[in-house]
CSV table of C-alpha atoms in Angstrom, one decimal:
chain,number,residue,atom,x,y,z
A,1,MET,CA,6.2,-20.2,-41.1
A,2,THR,CA,4.6,-18.7,-38.1
A,3,SER,CA,1.0,-19.1,-37.2
A,4,ALA,CA,-1.5,-16.2,-37.0
A,5,SER,CA,-1.4,-16.3,-33.2
A,6,GLU,CA,2.4,-16.3,-33.1
A,7,SER,CA,2.5,-13.3,-35.5
A,8,GLN,CA,0.1,-11.4,-33.4
A,9,THR,CA,2.2,-12.1,-30.3
A,10,LEU,CA,5.4,-11.1,-32.1
A,11,SER,CA,3.9,-7.8,-33.4
A,12,LYS,CA,2.4,-6.8,-30.0
A,13,PRO,CA,4.4,-3.8,-28.7
A,14,ALA,CA,6.1,-3.9,-25.3
A,15,PRO,CA,4.3,-1.9,-22.6
A,16,ARG,CA,5.5,1.6,-22.0
A,17,PHE,CA,7.2,2.5,-18.8
A,18,ALA,CA,9.1,5.7,-17.7
A,19,LEU,CA,12.5,6.1,-16.2
A,20,ILE,CA,12.8,7.5,-12.7
A,21,GLY,CA,14.9,10.6,-13.5
A,22,SER,CA,12.0,13.0,-12.9
A,23,PRO,CA,10.9,14.2,-9.4
A,24,TYR,CA,7.5,12.5,-9.5
A,25,PHE,CA,8.7,9.1,-8.4
A,26,GLY,CA,10.6,10.5,-5.4
A,27,ILE,CA,7.5,12.4,-4.3
A,28,MET,CA,5.3,9.3,-4.5
A,29,LEU,CA,7.8,7.1,-2.8
A,30,ALA,CA,8.0,9.6,0.2
A,31,CYS,CA,4.2,9.7,0.4
A,32,MET,CA,3.9,5.9,0.4
A,33,ALA,CA,6.4,5.6,3.2
A,34,VAL,CA,4.8,8.3,5.3
A,35,VAL,CA,1.3,6.7,4.8
A,36,LEU,CA,2.6,3.3,5.8
A,37,ILE,CA,4.3,4.6,8.9
A,38,LEU,CA,1.2,6.6,10.0
A,39,SER,CA,-1.1,3.7,9.3
A,40,ASN,CA,1.0,1.4,11.5
A,41,ILE,CA,0.6,3.9,14.4
A,42,GLY,CA,-3.1,4.3,13.8
A,43,ALA,CA,-3.6,0.5,13.5
A,44,ALA,CA,-2.7,0.1,17.2
A,45,LYS,CA,-6.1,1.5,18.1
A,46,GLY,CA,-9.2,-0.6,17.7
A,47,VAL,CA,-12.1,1.5,16.3
A,48,VAL,CA,-15.9,0.7,16.5
A,49,PHE,CA,-18.6,2.2,14.4
A,50,GLY,CA,-21.7,0.4,15.7
A,51,PRO,CA,-21.4,-3.1,14.4
A,52,ILE,CA,-18.3,-2.3,12.3
A,53,ILE,CA,-14.9,-3.1,13.7
A,54,THR,CA,-11.8,-1.6,12.3
A,55,ASP,CA,-8.6,0.2,13.4
A,56,GLY,CA,-7.3,3.7,13.5
A,57,GLY,CA,-5.3,3.5,10.3
A,58,PHE,CA,-8.3,2.5,8.1
A,59,PHE,CA,-8.7,5.9,6.4
A,60,LEU,CA,-5.0,6.1,5.4
A,61,PHE,CA,-3.9,2.7,4.1
A,62,PRO,CA,-5.8,2.7,0.8
A,63,LEU,CA,-3.7,5.6,-0.2
A,64,ALA,CA,-0.6,3.4,-0.2
A,65,TYR,CA,-2.2,1.1,-2.7
A,66,ILE,CA,-3.3,3.9,-4.9
A,67,LEU,CA,0.3,5.2,-5.0
A,68,GLY,CA,1.5,1.6,-5.7
A,69,ASP,CA,-0.9,1.4,-8.6
A,70,VAL,CA,0.3,4.7,-10.1
A,71,MET,CA,4.0,3.7,-9.8
A,72,SER,CA,3.4,0.3,-11.2
A,73,GLU,CA,1.5,1.7,-14.2
A,74,ILE,CA,4.0,4.4,-15.0
A,75,TYR,CA,7.4,2.9,-14.0
A,76,GLY,CA,6.9,-0.9,-14.1
A,77,PHE,CA,7.2,-3.7,-11.6
A,78,LYS,CA,10.9,-3.5,-10.8
A,79,VAL,CA,10.7,0.2,-9.8
A,80,ALA,CA,7.5,-0.4,-7.9
A,81,ARG,CA,9.2,-3.2,-6.0
A,82,LYS,CA,12.0,-0.9,-5.0
A,83,ALA,CA,9.4,1.5,-3.6
A,84,ILE,CA,7.7,-1.3,-1.7
A,85,ILE,CA,11.0,-2.5,-0.2
A,86,THR,CA,12.1,1.0,0.7
A,87,SER,CA,8.8,1.8,2.4
A,88,PHE,CA,9.1,-1.6,4.2
A,89,ALA,CA,12.6,-0.7,5.5
A,90,LEU,CA,11.6,2.8,6.6
A,91,SER,CA,8.6,1.5,8.5
A,92,ALA,CA,10.8,-1.1,10.2
A,93,PHE,CA,13.3,1.7,11.1
A,94,ALA,CA,10.4,3.8,12.6
A,95,SER,CA,9.4,0.8,14.7
A,96,LEU,CA,13.0,0.5,16.0
A,97,CYS,CA,12.9,4.2,16.9
A,98,TYR,CA,9.7,3.8,18.9
A,99,TRP,CA,11.3,1.0,20.9
A,100,ILE,CA,14.4,3.1,21.6
A,101,ILE,CA,12.2,6.1,22.6
A,102,ILE,CA,10.2,3.9,25.1
A,103,ALA,CA,13.4,2.4,26.5
A,104,LEU,CA,15.1,5.7,27.2
A,105,PRO,CA,15.0,6.7,30.9
A,106,GLY,CA,12.4,9.4,31.6
A,107,PHE,CA,11.6,11.8,34.5
A,108,ASN,CA,10.5,10.2,37.7
A,109,ASP,CA,7.9,12.8,38.7
A,110,ASP,CA,4.2,12.3,38.2
A,111,TYR,CA,4.1,14.0,34.9
A,112,GLY,CA,7.1,12.0,33.6
A,113,THR,CA,5.5,8.8,34.7
A,114,ALA,CA,2.2,9.6,33.1
A,115,LYS,CA,3.9,10.6,29.9
A,116,GLN,CA,5.9,7.4,29.8
A,117,ALA,CA,2.7,5.4,30.3
A,118,ALA,CA,1.0,7.3,27.5
A,119,ILE,CA,3.9,6.8,25.1
A,120,GLU,CA,4.0,3.1,25.9
A,121,GLY,CA,0.3,2.8,25.4
A,122,ALA,CA,0.4,4.6,22.1
A,123,LEU,CA,3.6,3.2,20.6
A,124,GLY,CA,4.2,0.0,22.6
A,125,PRO,CA,2.0,-2.3,20.5
A,126,VAL,CA,3.3,-0.8,17.3
A,127,PRO,CA,6.2,-3.3,16.7
A,128,GLN,CA,3.6,-6.2,16.6
A,129,ILE,CA,1.4,-4.1,14.4
A,130,VAL,CA,4.4,-3.3,12.2
A,131,LEU,CA,5.2,-7.0,11.8
A,132,ALA,CA,1.6,-7.6,10.6
A,133,SER,CA,1.6,-4.5,8.4
A,134,LEU,CA,5.0,-5.1,6.8
A,135,LEU,CA,4.3,-8.7,5.9
A,136,ALA,CA,0.9,-7.8,4.6
A,137,PHE,CA,2.1,-4.8,2.7
A,138,LEU,CA,5.1,-6.7,1.2
A,139,ALA,CA,2.9,-9.5,-0.1
A,140,GLY,CA,-0.2,-7.5,-1.0
A,141,GLN,CA,1.6,-4.7,-2.8
A,142,THR,CA,3.9,-7.1,-4.7
A,143,ILE,CA,1.0,-9.1,-5.9
A,144,ASN,CA,-0.9,-5.9,-6.8
A,145,SER,CA,2.0,-4.5,-8.8
A,146,LEU,CA,2.7,-7.8,-10.5
A,147,ILE,CA,-0.9,-8.3,-11.6
A,148,LEU,CA,-1.2,-4.7,-12.9
A,149,VAL,CA,2.0,-4.9,-15.0
A,150,LYS,CA,1.1,-8.4,-16.4
A,151,MET,CA,-2.3,-7.0,-17.4
A,152,LYS,CA,-0.7,-4.0,-19.0
A,153,ALA,CA,1.6,-6.3,-21.0
A,154,ARG,CA,-1.6,-7.8,-22.6
A,155,SER,CA,-3.7,-4.7,-23.1
A,156,GLY,CA,-1.1,-1.9,-23.5
A,157,GLU,CA,-2.5,1.6,-22.7
A,158,ARG,CA,-6.1,0.4,-23.0
A,159,THR,CA,-8.5,-0.6,-20.2
A,160,LEU,CA,-6.5,1.1,-17.4
A,161,TRP,CA,-9.6,0.9,-15.2
A,162,ALA,CA,-9.6,-2.9,-15.4
A,163,ARG,CA,-6.0,-3.1,-14.4
A,164,LEU,CA,-6.5,-0.8,-11.4
A,165,MET,CA,-9.6,-2.7,-10.2
A,166,GLY,CA,-8.3,-6.2,-10.9
A,167,SER,CA,-5.0,-5.8,-9.2
A,168,SER,CA,-6.3,-3.9,-6.3
A,169,GLY,CA,-9.0,-6.5,-5.5
A,170,VAL,CA,-6.5,-9.4,-5.3
A,171,GLY,CA,-3.7,-7.4,-3.6
A,172,GLU,CA,-6.0,-5.9,-0.9
A,173,PHE,CA,-7.5,-9.3,-0.1
A,174,VAL,CA,-4.1,-10.8,0.5
A,175,ASP,CA,-3.0,-7.8,2.5
A,176,THR,CA,-6.1,-7.7,4.7
A,177,LEU,CA,-6.1,-11.4,5.5
A,178,ILE,CA,-2.4,-11.4,6.5
A,179,PHE,CA,-2.6,-8.2,8.5
A,180,CYS,CA,-5.8,-9.1,10.4
A,181,SER,CA,-4.5,-12.6,11.2
A,182,ILE,CA,-1.5,-11.2,13.0
A,183,ALA,CA,-2.8,-7.9,14.4
A,184,ALA,CA,-6.3,-8.9,15.6
A,185,SER,CA,-5.2,-10.0,19.1
A,186,VAL,CA,-3.0,-7.0,19.6
A,187,ILE,CA,-5.9,-4.5,19.2
A,188,GLY,CA,-8.2,-6.6,21.3
A,189,ILE,CA,-10.1,-8.8,18.8
A,190,THR,CA,-10.2,-12.3,20.3
A,191,ASP,CA,-13.4,-14.1,19.1
A,192,PHE,CA,-13.9,-15.5,15.6
A,193,GLY,CA,-17.0,-13.4,14.8
A,194,SER,CA,-15.2,-10.2,15.5
A,195,PHE,CA,-12.2,-11.4,13.5
A,196,VAL,CA,-14.4,-12.2,10.4
A,197,ASN,CA,-16.0,-8.8,10.8
A,198,TYR,CA,-12.6,-7.2,11.0
A,199,VAL,CA,-11.4,-8.9,7.8
A,200,LEU,CA,-14.5,-8.3,5.8
A,201,VAL,CA,-14.9,-4.7,6.8
A,202,GLY,CA,-11.2,-4.0,6.1
A,203,PHE,CA,-11.3,-5.6,2.7
A,204,VAL,CA,-14.6,-4.1,1.6
A,205,TYR,CA,-13.6,-0.6,2.8
A,206,LYS,CA,-10.1,-0.6,1.2
A,207,VAL,CA,-11.3,-2.0,-2.1
A,208,GLY,CA,-14.3,0.3,-2.1
A,209,VAL,CA,-12.2,3.4,-1.6
A,210,GLN,CA,-9.8,2.4,-4.4
A,211,TYR,CA,-12.7,1.6,-6.8
A,212,ILE,CA,-14.4,4.9,-6.0
A,213,LEU,CA,-11.2,6.7,-6.7
A,214,VAL,CA,-10.3,4.9,-9.9
A,215,PRO,CA,-11.4,7.9,-12.0
A,216,VAL,CA,-9.2,10.2,-9.9
A,217,THR,CA,-6.3,7.7,-10.0
A,218,SER,CA,-6.7,7.4,-13.8
A,219,LEU,CA,-6.5,11.2,-14.2
A,220,VAL,CA,-3.4,11.4,-12.0
A,221,ILE,CA,-1.7,8.6,-14.1
A,222,GLY,CA,-2.6,10.4,-17.3
A,223,TRP,CA,-1.3,13.7,-15.9
A,224,ILE,CA,2.1,12.2,-14.9
A,225,LYS,CA,2.4,10.2,-18.1
A,226,LYS,CA,2.2,13.4,-20.1
A,227,ARG,CA,4.9,15.0,-18.0
A,228,GLU,CA,7.3,12.1,-17.9
A,229,PRO,CA,9.6,12.8,-20.9
A,230,SER,CA,10.9,9.2,-21.0
A,231,TYR,CA,7.4,7.5,-21.0
A,232,TRP,CA,6.7,8.2,-24.7
A,233,VAL,CA,10.2,7.6,-25.9
């Protein structure tokens, strides 16, 4: 005979996930990759708002995590992991392209020399920023997706807001800590106080944006679920 707890576990339905045959997944994957690439470029610039220290990609990066939440909730961990790895690879490819563009011989006149210096200044630090961003993105997004899917396995379609907030908090903390530890010196942050400021501001901002947008994220998830034929099969 099985116990009451075992019977409850056996009777719990498996969480629903959609197949990726519709166009929605492809659109979200493209958006995630573009957001990550643009964030890497923006992150090469240090930004100061009074006592607040951040980087030029601060307003973009939370969107990548929101897209990761949507894909994890609708398509599951394996599909979300493919999106994470694909975005990772495309961002690395973009960094390689920047290096080739900088290395190509340019014009020797004053304009060409100034243009070369401007490109090197804008894109030159990006490979180091990309290393920080890719490692942070890979770890943070994977943890974020895994936690969300594990929570969904326990609660089913209920408490979506808790999944979004819980997974984002942990994933963003891991992401921010890894990124800031590698990228801080590249954008000019060299003392411990500024580093702590950079980490805390980045984490609070990213999580804050995601928490504020939880109602919107929930509406988007609900909208796509209704239009994914395989989700309710």
